[in-house]
CSV table of C-alpha atoms in Angstrom, one decimal:
chain,number,residue,atom,x,y,z
I,1,MET,CA,-60.2,-81.4,-157.3
I,2,ASN,CA,-63.3,-81.6,-155.2
I,3,HIS,CA,-61.3,-80.6,-152.0
I,4,SER,CA,-59.8,-77.6,-154.0
I,5,VAL,CA,-63.3,-76.4,-155.1
I,6,PHE,CA,-64.5,-76.7,-151.6
I,7,ARG,CA,-61.6,-74.8,-150.2
I,8,ARG,CA,-62.1,-71.9,-152.7
I,9,VAL,CA,-65.6,-71.8,-151.8
I,10,LYS,CA,-65.1,-71.8,-148.1
I,11,ALA,CA,-62.6,-69.0,-148.5
I,12,PHE,CA,-65.0,-66.9,-150.7
I,13,LEU,CA,-67.9,-67.3,-148.1
I,14,ALA,CA,-65.3,-66.4,-145.3
I,15,SER,CA,-64.2,-63.3,-147.1
I,16,CYS,CA,-67.9,-62.2,-147.7
I,17,PHE,CA,-69.4,-63.0,-144.2
I,18,SER,CA,-66.4,-63.2,-141.7
I,19,TRP,CA,-66.4,-59.5,-140.6
I,20,ASP,CA,-64.1,-58.0,-138.2
I,21,LYS,CA,-65.6,-56.1,-135.1
I,22,ALA,CA,-64.4,-52.7,-136.4
I,23,PHE,CA,-66.0,-53.0,-139.8
I,24,ALA,CA,-69.3,-54.7,-138.5
I,25,ARG,CA,-69.6,-51.5,-135.8
I,26,ARG,CA,-69.0,-49.2,-138.8
I,27,VAL,CA,-71.6,-50.8,-140.9
I,28,VAL,CA,-74.2,-50.7,-138.2
I,29,VAL,CA,-73.4,-46.9,-137.4
I,30,ILE,CA,-73.6,-45.8,-140.8
I,31,THR,CA,-76.5,-47.9,-142.0
I,32,LEU,CA,-78.8,-47.9,-139.1
I,33,PRO,CA,-79.8,-44.0,-139.1
I,34,ILE,CA,-80.2,-44.4,-142.8
I,35,ILE,CA,-82.6,-47.4,-142.4
I,36,LEU,CA,-84.5,-45.8,-139.6
I,37,GLN,CA,-85.0,-42.6,-141.6
I,38,GLU,CA,-86.3,-44.6,-144.6
I,39,LEU,CA,-88.4,-46.7,-142.6
I,40,ILE,CA,-90.1,-43.8,-140.7
I,41,ALA,CA,-90.5,-42.1,-144.1
I,42,SER,CA,-91.9,-45.3,-145.7
I,43,SER,CA,-94.3,-46.0,-142.7
I,44,LEU,CA,-95.7,-42.5,-142.7
I,45,HIS,CA,-95.8,-42.8,-146.4
I,46,ILE,CA,-98.3,-45.8,-145.9
I,47,VAL,CA,-100.4,-43.6,-143.4
I,48,ASP,CA,-100.5,-40.6,-146.1
I,49,GLY,CA,-101.6,-43.2,-148.6
I,50,LEU,CA,-104.3,-44.7,-146.3
I,51,MET,CA,-105.4,-41.1,-145.7
I,52,VAL,CA,-105.8,-40.4,-149.6
I,53,SER,CA,-107.2,-43.8,-150.3
I,54,GLY,CA,-110.3,-42.9,-148.0
I,55,LEU,CA,-111.3,-40.5,-150.9
I,56,GLY,CA,-111.6,-43.1,-153.3
I,57,ASP,CA,-109.9,-44.9,-156.2
I,58,THR,CA,-110.2,-41.8,-158.2
I,59,SER,CA,-108.2,-39.5,-155.8
I,60,TYR,CA,-105.8,-42.2,-155.1
I,61,ALA,CA,-105.0,-42.7,-158.7
I,62,ALA,CA,-104.7,-38.9,-159.1
I,63,VAL,CA,-102.2,-38.6,-156.3
I,64,THR,CA,-100.4,-41.8,-157.4
I,65,GLN,CA,-99.8,-40.6,-160.8
I,66,ALA,CA,-98.9,-37.0,-159.9
I,67,GLY,CA,-96.5,-38.4,-157.4
I,68,ARG,CA,-94.7,-40.2,-160.4
I,69,TYR,CA,-93.8,-36.8,-161.6
I,70,SER,CA,-92.6,-35.8,-158.2
I,71,PHE,CA,-90.7,-39.2,-158.1
I,72,LEU,CA,-89.1,-38.2,-161.4
I,73,TYR,CA,-87.8,-35.0,-160.0
I,74,ILE,CA,-86.4,-36.6,-156.8
I,75,LEU,CA,-84.5,-39.1,-159.1
I,76,PHE,CA,-83.1,-36.4,-161.1
I,77,CYS,CA,-81.8,-34.7,-157.9
I,78,PHE,CA,-80.6,-37.9,-156.6
I,79,GLY,CA,-78.5,-38.3,-159.9
I,80,VAL,CA,-76.8,-34.8,-158.9
I,81,THR,CA,-76.3,-35.5,-155.4
I,82,SER,CA,-75.1,-39.1,-155.9
I,83,GLY,CA,-72.5,-37.7,-158.2
I,84,GLY,CA,-71.5,-35.0,-155.6
I,85,ALA,CA,-71.5,-37.7,-152.9
I,86,ILE,CA,-68.9,-39.7,-154.9
I,87,PHE,CA,-66.5,-36.7,-154.5
I,88,MET,CA,-67.5,-35.9,-151.0
I,89,SER,CA,-67.0,-39.3,-149.6
I,90,GLN,CA,-63.8,-39.9,-151.4
I,91,PHE,CA,-62.6,-36.4,-150.2
I,92,TRP,CA,-63.7,-37.2,-146.9
I,93,GLY,CA,-61.4,-40.3,-147.0
I,94,ALA,CA,-58.6,-37.9,-147.9
I,95,ARG,CA,-59.8,-35.5,-145.4
I,96,ASP,CA,-59.8,-32.5,-147.8
I,97,ILE,CA,-62.8,-30.6,-146.3
I,98,ARG,CA,-62.3,-27.8,-148.8
I,99,ARG,CA,-63.0,-29.8,-151.7
I,100,MET,CA,-65.9,-31.4,-150.1
I,101,ARG,CA,-67.5,-28.0,-149.9
I,102,GLN,CA,-66.6,-27.2,-153.5
I,103,SER,CA,-68.5,-30.2,-154.5
I,104,MET,CA,-71.4,-29.1,-152.5
I,105,GLY,CA,-71.2,-25.6,-154.5
I,106,VAL,CA,-71.3,-27.4,-157.9
I,107,SER,CA,-74.2,-29.7,-156.6
I,108,PHE,CA,-76.3,-26.6,-155.7
I,109,VAL,CA,-76.0,-25.1,-159.2
I,110,TRP,CA,-76.9,-28.3,-160.8
I,111,ILE,CA,-79.9,-28.8,-158.3
I,112,GLY,CA,-81.1,-25.2,-159.0
I,113,VAL,CA,-81.4,-25.9,-162.6
I,114,VAL,CA,-83.3,-29.0,-162.4
I,115,ALA,CA,-85.7,-27.5,-159.7
I,116,LEU,CA,-86.5,-24.7,-162.0
I,117,VAL,CA,-87.4,-27.1,-165.0
I,118,PHE,CA,-89.7,-29.4,-162.8
I,119,ILE,CA,-91.4,-26.3,-161.0
I,120,THR,CA,-92.1,-24.8,-164.5
I,121,GLY,CA,-93.5,-28.1,-165.6
I,122,ALA,CA,-95.8,-28.5,-162.7
I,123,THR,CA,-97.0,-24.8,-162.5
I,124,VAL,CA,-96.9,-23.8,-166.1
I,125,PHE,CA,-97.6,-27.1,-168.2
I,126,THR,CA,-99.7,-28.8,-165.7
I,127,ASP,CA,-102.3,-30.2,-168.1
I,128,PHE,CA,-99.6,-31.6,-170.5
I,129,ILE,CA,-97.9,-33.4,-167.5
I,130,SER,CA,-101.1,-34.9,-166.2
I,131,ARG,CA,-102.1,-36.2,-169.7
I,132,LEU,CA,-99.0,-38.2,-169.9
I,133,PHE,CA,-100.1,-40.1,-166.9
I,134,LEU,CA,-103.8,-40.2,-167.0
I,135,PRO,CA,-106.8,-39.8,-169.6
I,136,GLN,CA,-108.7,-36.9,-169.4
I,137,GLY,CA,-111.2,-37.0,-166.6
I,138,GLU,CA,-111.8,-36.5,-162.8
I,139,SER,CA,-108.6,-38.1,-161.9
I,140,ALA,CA,-106.6,-35.9,-164.3
I,141,SER,CA,-108.2,-32.8,-163.0
I,142,LEU,CA,-107.2,-33.7,-159.3
I,143,ALA,CA,-103.7,-34.7,-160.5
I,144,ASN,CA,-103.4,-31.0,-161.8
I,145,LEU,CA,-104.6,-29.6,-158.6
I,146,TYR,CA,-102.0,-31.7,-156.7
I,147,LEU,CA,-99.1,-30.7,-159.0
I,148,ARG,CA,-99.7,-27.0,-158.8
I,149,TRP,CA,-99.5,-27.1,-154.9
I,150,VAL,CA,-96.8,-29.3,-154.6
I,151,ALA,CA,-94.4,-27.6,-156.8
I,152,PRO,CA,-92.9,-25.4,-153.9
I,153,SER,CA,-91.6,-28.5,-152.3
I,154,TYR,CA,-89.2,-29.3,-155.0
I,155,LEU,CA,-86.8,-26.5,-154.4
I,156,PHE,CA,-86.7,-27.2,-150.7
I,157,GLN,CA,-86.4,-31.1,-151.2
I,158,GLY,CA,-83.4,-30.5,-153.7
I,159,VAL,CA,-81.4,-28.2,-151.5
I,160,ASN,CA,-82.0,-30.5,-148.5
I,161,MET,CA,-80.7,-33.6,-150.5
I,162,VAL,CA,-77.2,-31.7,-151.1
I,163,TYR,CA,-76.8,-31.0,-147.5
I,164,ALA,CA,-77.7,-34.6,-146.6
I,165,ALA,CA,-75.2,-36.0,-149.1
I,166,CYS,CA,-72.4,-34.1,-147.4
I,167,LEU,CA,-73.6,-35.2,-143.9
I,168,LYS,CA,-73.8,-38.9,-145.2
I,169,SER,CA,-70.4,-38.7,-146.9
I,170,SER,CA,-68.8,-37.4,-143.6
I,171,GLU,CA,-70.5,-40.3,-141.7
I,172,LYS,CA,-73.1,-38.2,-139.9
I,173,THR,CA,-75.9,-40.0,-141.0
I,174,HIS,CA,-78.0,-39.3,-137.6
I,175,ILE,CA,-78.5,-35.8,-138.7
I,176,PRO,CA,-80.7,-36.3,-141.8
I,177,LEU,CA,-82.4,-39.0,-139.7
I,178,ILE,CA,-83.5,-36.2,-137.1
I,179,SER,CA,-84.5,-33.5,-139.7
I,180,SER,CA,-86.3,-35.9,-141.9
I,181,THR,CA,-88.1,-37.5,-139.0
I,182,ALA,CA,-89.5,-34.3,-137.8
I,183,GLY,CA,-90.6,-33.1,-141.3
I,184,ILE,CA,-92.3,-36.6,-141.9
I,185,ALA,CA,-94.2,-36.1,-138.6
I,186,LEU,CA,-95.3,-32.7,-139.5
I,187,ASN,CA,-96.3,-34.0,-143.0
I,188,THR,CA,-98.4,-36.7,-141.4
I,189,LEU,CA,-100.2,-34.2,-139.2
I,190,LEU,CA,-100.8,-31.8,-141.7
I,191,ASN,CA,-102.3,-34.3,-143.9
I,192,TYR,CA,-104.6,-35.4,-141.1
I,193,LEU,CA,-105.8,-31.8,-140.5
I,194,LEU,CA,-106.0,-30.5,-144.1
I,195,ILE,CA,-107.3,-33.7,-146.2
I,196,TYR,CA,-110.3,-34.3,-144.1
I,197,GLY,CA,-110.5,-30.9,-142.2
I,198,HIS,CA,-110.0,-32.0,-138.5
I,199,PHE,CA,-109.8,-29.5,-135.7
I,200,GLY,CA,-111.4,-26.6,-137.5
I,201,PHE,CA,-109.1,-26.7,-140.5
I,202,PRO,CA,-110.7,-26.7,-144.2
I,203,ALA,CA,-111.2,-30.1,-145.7
I,204,MET,CA,-109.2,-29.6,-148.8
I,205,GLY,CA,-108.8,-33.3,-150.1
I,206,VAL,CA,-106.0,-33.7,-152.5
I,207,LYS,CA,-105.0,-30.1,-152.3
I,208,GLY,CA,-104.5,-30.4,-148.6
I,209,ALA,CA,-102.1,-33.3,-149.2
I,210,ALA,CA,-99.9,-31.2,-151.5
I,211,ILE,CA,-99.7,-28.2,-149.2
I,212,ALA,CA,-98.7,-30.6,-146.3
I,213,THR,CA,-95.7,-31.9,-148.5
I,214,SER,CA,-94.6,-28.4,-149.3
I,215,VAL,CA,-94.7,-27.1,-145.5
I,216,ALA,CA,-93.1,-30.0,-144.4
I,217,ALA,CA,-90.2,-30.1,-147.1
I,218,MET,CA,-89.3,-26.4,-145.8
I,219,VAL,CA,-89.3,-27.4,-142.2
I,220,THR,CA,-87.0,-30.4,-143.0
I,221,LEU,CA,-84.5,-28.2,-144.8
I,222,GLY,CA,-84.4,-25.4,-142.1
I,223,LEU,CA,-83.7,-28.2,-139.4
I,224,THR,CA,-81.0,-29.8,-141.7
I,225,VAL,CA,-79.3,-26.4,-142.2
I,226,SER,CA,-79.6,-25.2,-138.5
I,227,ILE,CA,-78.0,-28.4,-137.2
I,228,SER,CA,-75.3,-28.4,-139.8
I,229,TYR,CA,-74.2,-24.6,-139.2
I,230,GLY,CA,-74.9,-24.9,-135.3
I,231,LEU,CA,-72.4,-27.9,-134.9
I,232,HIS,CA,-69.8,-26.6,-137.5
I,233,LEU,CA,-69.7,-29.7,-139.5
I,234,PRO,CA,-68.2,-30.3,-143.0
I,235,ALA,CA,-71.6,-29.5,-144.6
I,236,ALA,CA,-71.6,-26.2,-142.9
I,237,ALA,CA,-70.1,-24.4,-146.0
I,238,LYS,CA,-70.0,-20.7,-146.4
I,239,LEU,CA,-70.8,-19.0,-149.7
I,240,LYS,CA,-67.0,-18.3,-150.4
I,241,ASP,CA,-66.2,-22.0,-149.8
I,242,MET,CA,-68.6,-23.2,-152.3
I,243,LEU,CA,-67.9,-20.8,-155.0
I,244,GLY,CA,-63.9,-21.1,-154.9
I,245,ILE,CA,-63.9,-24.1,-157.3
I,246,ASP,CA,-60.8,-25.0,-159.2
I,247,SER,CA,-61.2,-25.9,-163.0
I,248,ALA,CA,-59.7,-29.2,-162.8
I,249,LEU,CA,-62.3,-30.3,-160.0
I,250,ARG,CA,-65.1,-28.6,-162.1
I,251,LYS,CA,-64.2,-30.7,-165.1
I,252,ARG,CA,-63.8,-33.9,-163.0
I,253,PHE,CA,-66.9,-33.3,-161.6
I,254,ALA,CA,-68.9,-33.0,-164.6
I,255,LYS,CA,-67.2,-35.8,-166.2
I,256,THR,CA,-68.3,-38.2,-163.4
I,257,THR,CA,-71.6,-36.4,-162.3
I,258,VAL,CA,-73.1,-36.1,-165.9
I,259,PRO,CA,-73.3,-40.0,-166.4
I,260,VAL,CA,-75.0,-40.2,-163.1
I,261,VAL,CA,-77.7,-37.5,-163.6
I,262,PHE,CA,-78.4,-39.2,-167.1
I,263,ASN,CA,-78.5,-42.5,-165.5
I,264,GLU,CA,-81.2,-41.5,-162.9
I,265,GLY,CA,-83.0,-39.2,-165.3
I,266,LEU,CA,-83.3,-41.9,-168.0
I,267,TRP,CA,-84.0,-44.5,-165.4
I,268,ALA,CA,-86.8,-42.3,-163.8
I,269,LEU,CA,-88.1,-41.8,-167.2
I,270,GLY,CA,-88.3,-45.6,-167.7
I,271,VAL,CA,-90.1,-46.1,-164.3
I,272,THR,CA,-92.4,-43.3,-165.5
I,273,MET,CA,-92.9,-45.1,-168.8
I,274,TYR,CA,-93.9,-48.1,-166.6
I,275,GLY,CA,-96.3,-45.7,-164.8
I,276,ILE,CA,-97.8,-44.7,-168.0
I,277,PHE,CA,-98.4,-48.3,-169.1
I,278,TYR,CA,-100.1,-49.0,-165.9
I,279,GLY,CA,-102.3,-46.0,-166.5
I,280,ARG,CA,-103.4,-47.0,-170.0
I,281,ILE,CA,-104.6,-50.2,-168.4
I,282,GLY,CA,-106.9,-48.5,-166.1
I,283,ASP,CA,-107.4,-46.9,-162.7
I,284,THR,CA,-107.6,-50.3,-160.9
I,285,ALA,CA,-104.2,-51.0,-162.3
I,286,VAL,CA,-102.8,-47.7,-161.2
I,287,ALA,CA,-104.1,-47.9,-157.6
I,288,ALA,CA,-103.0,-51.4,-157.2
I,289,MET,CA,-99.4,-50.5,-158.3
I,290,GLY,CA,-99.6,-47.4,-156.1
I,291,ILE,CA,-100.2,-49.8,-153.2
I,292,VAL,CA,-97.6,-52.1,-154.5
I,293,SER,CA,-95.0,-49.2,-154.3
I,294,THR,CA,-95.9,-48.3,-150.9
I,295,VAL,CA,-95.5,-51.6,-149.5
I,296,ASP,CA,-92.3,-52.2,-151.5
I,297,ASN,CA,-90.7,-48.8,-150.1
I,298,LEU,CA,-91.4,-50.1,-146.6
I,299,LEU,CA,-89.1,-53.2,-147.2
I,300,TRP,CA,-86.8,-51.7,-149.6
I,301,VAL,CA,-85.7,-49.3,-146.9
I,302,PHE,CA,-83.1,-52.0,-145.7
I,303,ILE,CA,-81.6,-52.4,-149.1
I,304,PHE,CA,-81.6,-48.6,-149.3
I,305,GLY,CA,-79.5,-48.2,-146.1
I,306,MET,CA,-77.0,-50.6,-147.3
I,307,MET,CA,-76.7,-48.8,-150.8
I,308,HIS,CA,-75.8,-45.6,-149.2
I,309,ALA,CA,-73.5,-47.4,-146.6
I,310,THR,CA,-71.7,-49.2,-149.3
I,311,ALA,CA,-70.9,-46.0,-151.3
I,312,ILE,CA,-69.8,-44.4,-148.0
I,313,ILE,CA,-67.5,-46.9,-147.0
I,314,CYS,CA,-66.2,-47.9,-150.2
I,315,GLY,CA,-65.7,-44.3,-151.4
I,316,LYS,CA,-64.0,-43.5,-148.1
I,317,ALA,CA,-61.4,-46.4,-148.5
I,318,ILE,CA,-60.8,-45.5,-152.2
I,319,GLY,CA,-60.1,-41.8,-151.2
I,320,ALA,CA,-57.7,-43.2,-148.7
I,321,SER,CA,-55.7,-45.0,-151.4
I,322,LYS,CA,-56.9,-48.4,-150.3
I,323,PRO,CA,-58.1,-50.2,-153.4
I,324,GLU,CA,-58.0,-53.7,-152.1
I,325,LEU,CA,-59.6,-53.0,-148.9
I,326,ALA,CA,-62.7,-51.1,-151.0
I,327,TYR,CA,-63.1,-54.4,-153.0
I,328,LEU,CA,-63.2,-56.5,-149.9
I,329,TYR,CA,-65.8,-54.2,-148.3
I,330,ALA,CA,-67.8,-54.2,-151.6
I,331,LYS,CA,-67.9,-57.9,-151.7
I,332,ARG,CA,-69.1,-58.0,-148.0
I,333,MET,CA,-72.0,-55.6,-148.6
I,334,LEU,CA,-73.1,-57.2,-151.9
I,335,SER,CA,-73.2,-60.6,-149.8
I,336,LEU,CA,-75.4,-58.8,-147.3
I,337,ALA,CA,-77.5,-57.2,-149.6
I,338,MET,CA,-78.3,-60.5,-151.4
I,339,ALA,CA,-79.0,-62.3,-147.9
I,340,THR,CA,-81.1,-59.5,-146.9
I,341,GLY,CA,-83.0,-59.6,-150.2
I,342,VAL,CA,-83.9,-63.3,-149.5
I,343,LEU,CA,-85.2,-62.7,-145.9
I,344,LEU,CA,-87.2,-59.6,-147.3
I,345,GLY,CA,-88.9,-61.9,-149.9
I,346,VAL,CA,-90.0,-64.3,-147.2
I,347,MET,CA,-91.2,-61.4,-145.1
I,348,LEU,CA,-93.1,-60.0,-147.9
I,349,ILE,CA,-95.1,-63.3,-148.4
I,350,ALA,CA,-96.0,-63.1,-144.6
I,351,ILE,CA,-97.2,-59.6,-144.4
I,352,ARG,CA,-98.7,-58.8,-147.7
I,353,TYR,CA,-102.4,-59.7,-146.8
I,354,PRO,CA,-102.2,-58.1,-143.4
I,355,MET,CA,-100.9,-54.9,-144.9
I,356,LEU,CA,-103.3,-54.8,-147.9
I,357,SER,CA,-106.1,-55.1,-145.1
I,358,LEU,CA,-105.3,-51.6,-143.9
I,359,PHE,CA,-106.4,-50.1,-147.5
I,360,THR,CA,-110.3,-50.2,-146.6
I,361,GLY,CA,-111.1,-47.4,-148.9
I,362,LEU,CA,-110.1,-49.2,-152.2
I,363,SER,CA,-112.0,-51.7,-154.1
I,364,ALA,CA,-111.6,-55.5,-154.1
I,365,PRO,CA,-110.2,-55.8,-157.6
I,366,VAL,CA,-107.5,-53.4,-156.6
I,367,ILE,CA,-106.5,-55.2,-153.3
I,368,GLN,CA,-106.5,-58.6,-155.2
I,369,THR,CA,-104.3,-57.3,-158.1
I,370,ALA,CA,-101.8,-55.9,-155.5
I,371,ALA,CA,-101.6,-59.3,-153.7
I,372,ILE,CA,-100.7,-60.9,-156.8
I,373,VAL,CA,-97.8,-58.6,-157.8
I,374,LEU,CA,-96.6,-58.6,-154.3
I,375,GLY,CA,-96.4,-62.5,-154.3
I,376,ILE,CA,-94.3,-62.3,-157.6
I,377,GLU,CA,-92.2,-59.5,-156.2
I,378,SER,CA,-91.3,-61.7,-153.1
I,379,PHE,CA,-89.1,-64.2,-155.3
I,380,THR,CA,-87.3,-61.2,-156.6
I,381,MET,CA,-85.9,-59.2,-154.0
I,382,TRP,CA,-82.5,-60.9,-153.7
I,383,PHE,CA,-81.4,-60.1,-157.1
I,384,ARG,CA,-82.9,-56.6,-157.2
I,385,ALA,CA,-80.9,-55.9,-153.9
I,386,PHE,CA,-77.8,-57.0,-155.7
I,387,ASN,CA,-78.3,-54.7,-158.6
I,388,ALA,CA,-79.1,-51.6,-156.3
I,389,VAL,CA,-76.0,-52.1,-154.1
I,390,ASN,CA,-73.9,-53.1,-157.0
I,391,VAL,CA,-74.7,-49.9,-159.4
I,392,VAL,CA,-75.4,-47.2,-156.8
I,393,GLY,CA,-73.2,-48.3,-153.9
I,394,VAL,CA,-70.3,-50.0,-155.4
I,395,LEU,CA,-69.8,-48.9,-159.1
I,396,ARG,CA,-70.7,-45.3,-158.4
I,397,SER,CA,-68.5,-44.9,-155.2
I,398,GLY,CA,-65.5,-46.1,-157.6
I,399,GLY,CA,-66.3,-43.2,-160.2
I,400,ASP,CA,-67.4,-46.0,-162.8
I,401,THR,CA,-70.3,-43.9,-163.7
I,402,VAL,CA,-70.1,-44.3,-167.3
I,403,PHE,CA,-70.5,-48.0,-167.2
I,404,SER,CA,-73.3,-48.1,-164.3
I,405,LEU,CA,-75.1,-45.6,-166.8
I,406,LYS,CA,-74.9,-48.1,-169.7
I,407,LEU,CA,-75.8,-51.0,-167.5
I,408,ASP,CA,-78.6,-49.7,-165.6
I,409,VAL,CA,-80.2,-47.5,-168.4
I,410,GLY,CA,-79.5,-50.1,-171.2
I,411,ALA,CA,-81.2,-53.0,-169.6
I,412,MET,CA,-84.2,-50.9,-168.9
I,413,TRP,CA,-84.6,-49.2,-172.2
I,414,LEU,CA,-83.6,-52.2,-174.3
I,415,ILE,CA,-85.2,-55.1,-172.5
I,416,GLY,CA,-87.8,-53.7,-169.7
I,417,VAL,CA,-89.7,-50.9,-171.4
I,418,PRO,CA,-90.0,-52.6,-175.0
I,419,LEU,CA,-91.4,-55.8,-173.0
I,420,CYS,CA,-93.9,-53.8,-171.1
I,421,ALA,CA,-95.0,-51.9,-174.2
I,422,ALA,CA,-95.7,-55.0,-176.1
I,423,ALA,CA,-97.4,-56.3,-173.2
I,424,VAL,CA,-99.7,-53.6,-172.8
I,425,PHE,CA,-100.4,-52.3,-176.4
I,426,LEU,CA,-99.9,-55.5,-178.5
I,427,LEU,CA,-100.9,-58.4,-176.1
I,428,LYS,CA,-103.4,-56.2,-173.8
I,429,LEU,CA,-102.2,-58.3,-170.7
I,430,PRO,CA,-103.3,-57.7,-167.2
I,431,VAL,CA,-101.0,-55.5,-164.9
I,432,GLU,CA,-99.4,-58.6,-163.1
I,433,TYR,CA,-98.1,-59.7,-166.4
I,434,VAL,CA,-96.8,-56.4,-167.2
I,435,TYR,CA,-95.0,-56.3,-164.0
I,436,ILE,CA,-93.2,-59.5,-164.6
I,437,CYS,CA,-91.8,-58.1,-167.9
I,438,THR,CA,-90.2,-55.1,-165.9
I,439,LEU,CA,-88.0,-58.0,-164.2
I,440,GLY,CA,-86.2,-58.6,-167.3
I,441,GLU,CA,-84.0,-55.8,-167.1
I,442,GLU,CA,-83.0,-57.0,-163.5
I,443,ILE,CA,-81.9,-60.4,-164.8
I,444,VAL,CA,-79.7,-58.7,-167.5
I,445,LYS,CA,-78.0,-56.4,-164.9
I,446,VAL,CA,-77.1,-59.5,-162.7
I,447,LEU,CA,-75.5,-61.4,-165.6
I,448,ILE,CA,-73.5,-58.4,-166.6
I,449,GLY,CA,-72.8,-56.6,-163.4
I,450,ILE,CA,-71.1,-59.7,-161.7
I,451,PRO,CA,-68.0,-60.1,-163.8
I,452,HIS,CA,-67.5,-56.1,-164.1
I,453,PHE,CA,-67.6,-56.1,-160.4
I,454,ARG,CA,-65.0,-59.0,-160.1
I,455,SER,CA,-62.7,-57.3,-162.7
I,456,ARG,CA,-62.1,-54.3,-160.2
I,457,VAL,CA,-61.9,-51.7,-163.1
I,458,TRP,CA,-64.5,-49.7,-161.3
I,459,ILE,CA,-62.0,-48.6,-158.8
I,460,LYS,CA,-60.9,-45.1,-159.6
I,461,ASN,CA,-59.5,-42.7,-157.1
I,462,LEU,CA,-60.9,-39.3,-157.9
I,463,THR,CA,-58.9,-37.4,-155.4
I,464,GLU,CA,-55.7,-38.0,-157.3
I,465,GLY,CA,-57.1,-37.9,-160.8
I,466,ASP,CA,-58.8,-40.6,-163.2
I,467,ILE,CA,-56.8,-43.3,-162.0
I,468,ALA,CA,-58.2,-46.8,-162.5
I,469,PHE,CA,-57.1,-49.9,-160.3
I,470,GLU,CA,-56.8,-52.9,-162.1
I,471,THR,CA,-55.6,-56.7,-161.3
I,472,ASN,CA,-52.7,-57.8,-162.9
């Protein structure tokens, strides 16, 4: 009996970690540019945070909370482009460029609607938006200023995300790396010039940070479009290519993508609720969690890269009518994600104090609170990594978007948000205990997500119709 169990465990581990050279090379080629792109973005985001933090706790809290509104917008866009990428990656596996471009067309329409709603909120209903995140005062006024000037970036960012989704789905992940790196570098330079007024530029503070973001987003989009059309890639769709959409694809796109948009939207609202809870605790809590988010994003780039690589690799295998291969690839990527999560947790313990020492403009209570939260987070990276890759990389790539919606959003709104609300408004707990309450949702997602993954019911070939692969 013991020998039988040992053999089964050995066979399972071999299937997870014994990679053939072709698969390993493919993972590296797809994942590395995405990781580098996100690593550069997160590193320079830290630089941006350091620049804004030099203005003091109030300005840092204002930009952090206004940034949550921008984060909400990006997640809605991510929902649209993730839904579109499900089709693009599977059509890429089936080598159907025509319908890849049709998927881009539908994605652009949806992005336009989302951008219009959020730009209107940031420019017309600015006071209402800021009051959701901050009590009235100086920080709320600065948040209003930031929102009005960052609003133009929303359209540029949304359109660029559609092009980037098509490029990544067609395994051209290096191109978004090039354009985003140039845009991020420009953003950092403009922050340096406009926040403090170097080299003859006016010192605009928070307003300067917002203008820098808008200009950089426009330049990033321009580079992505220029490279795509210059090299005649699948993303270089003409208007007629994107408009000639057959009704069957339109209906299937809506059926698959609407749950993803709701997933990202409701998940983003949940994260926003967490931000609102932190805001009710005070500026110290907001600033501390802003630092935590910045450091977390720096480490999370590795999981983010694996998440997108999983979606591309599994989606292509499913589109090529190879469901068992898709399952094997998914199992390998999930195992890699958990192992990476353990290593990142150890790394976080090692670097948290050196990282926090960079934020010299913030008060000691802010730094100490951030250190405690980062210490807690280090023990949770492995199962958070599993959930991210499973929900976004695996389940969505197979078209199982309704279940991923129920799992992701249900755990957050039925477990995480109520626990945090009780911790803040009833128990009056400090922010580190409120953060622990957010982890309840992650535990639930692991317990439900593993058996669903093993069932294989998530594998649906959308290039042939809503066909689910099931084991006998």
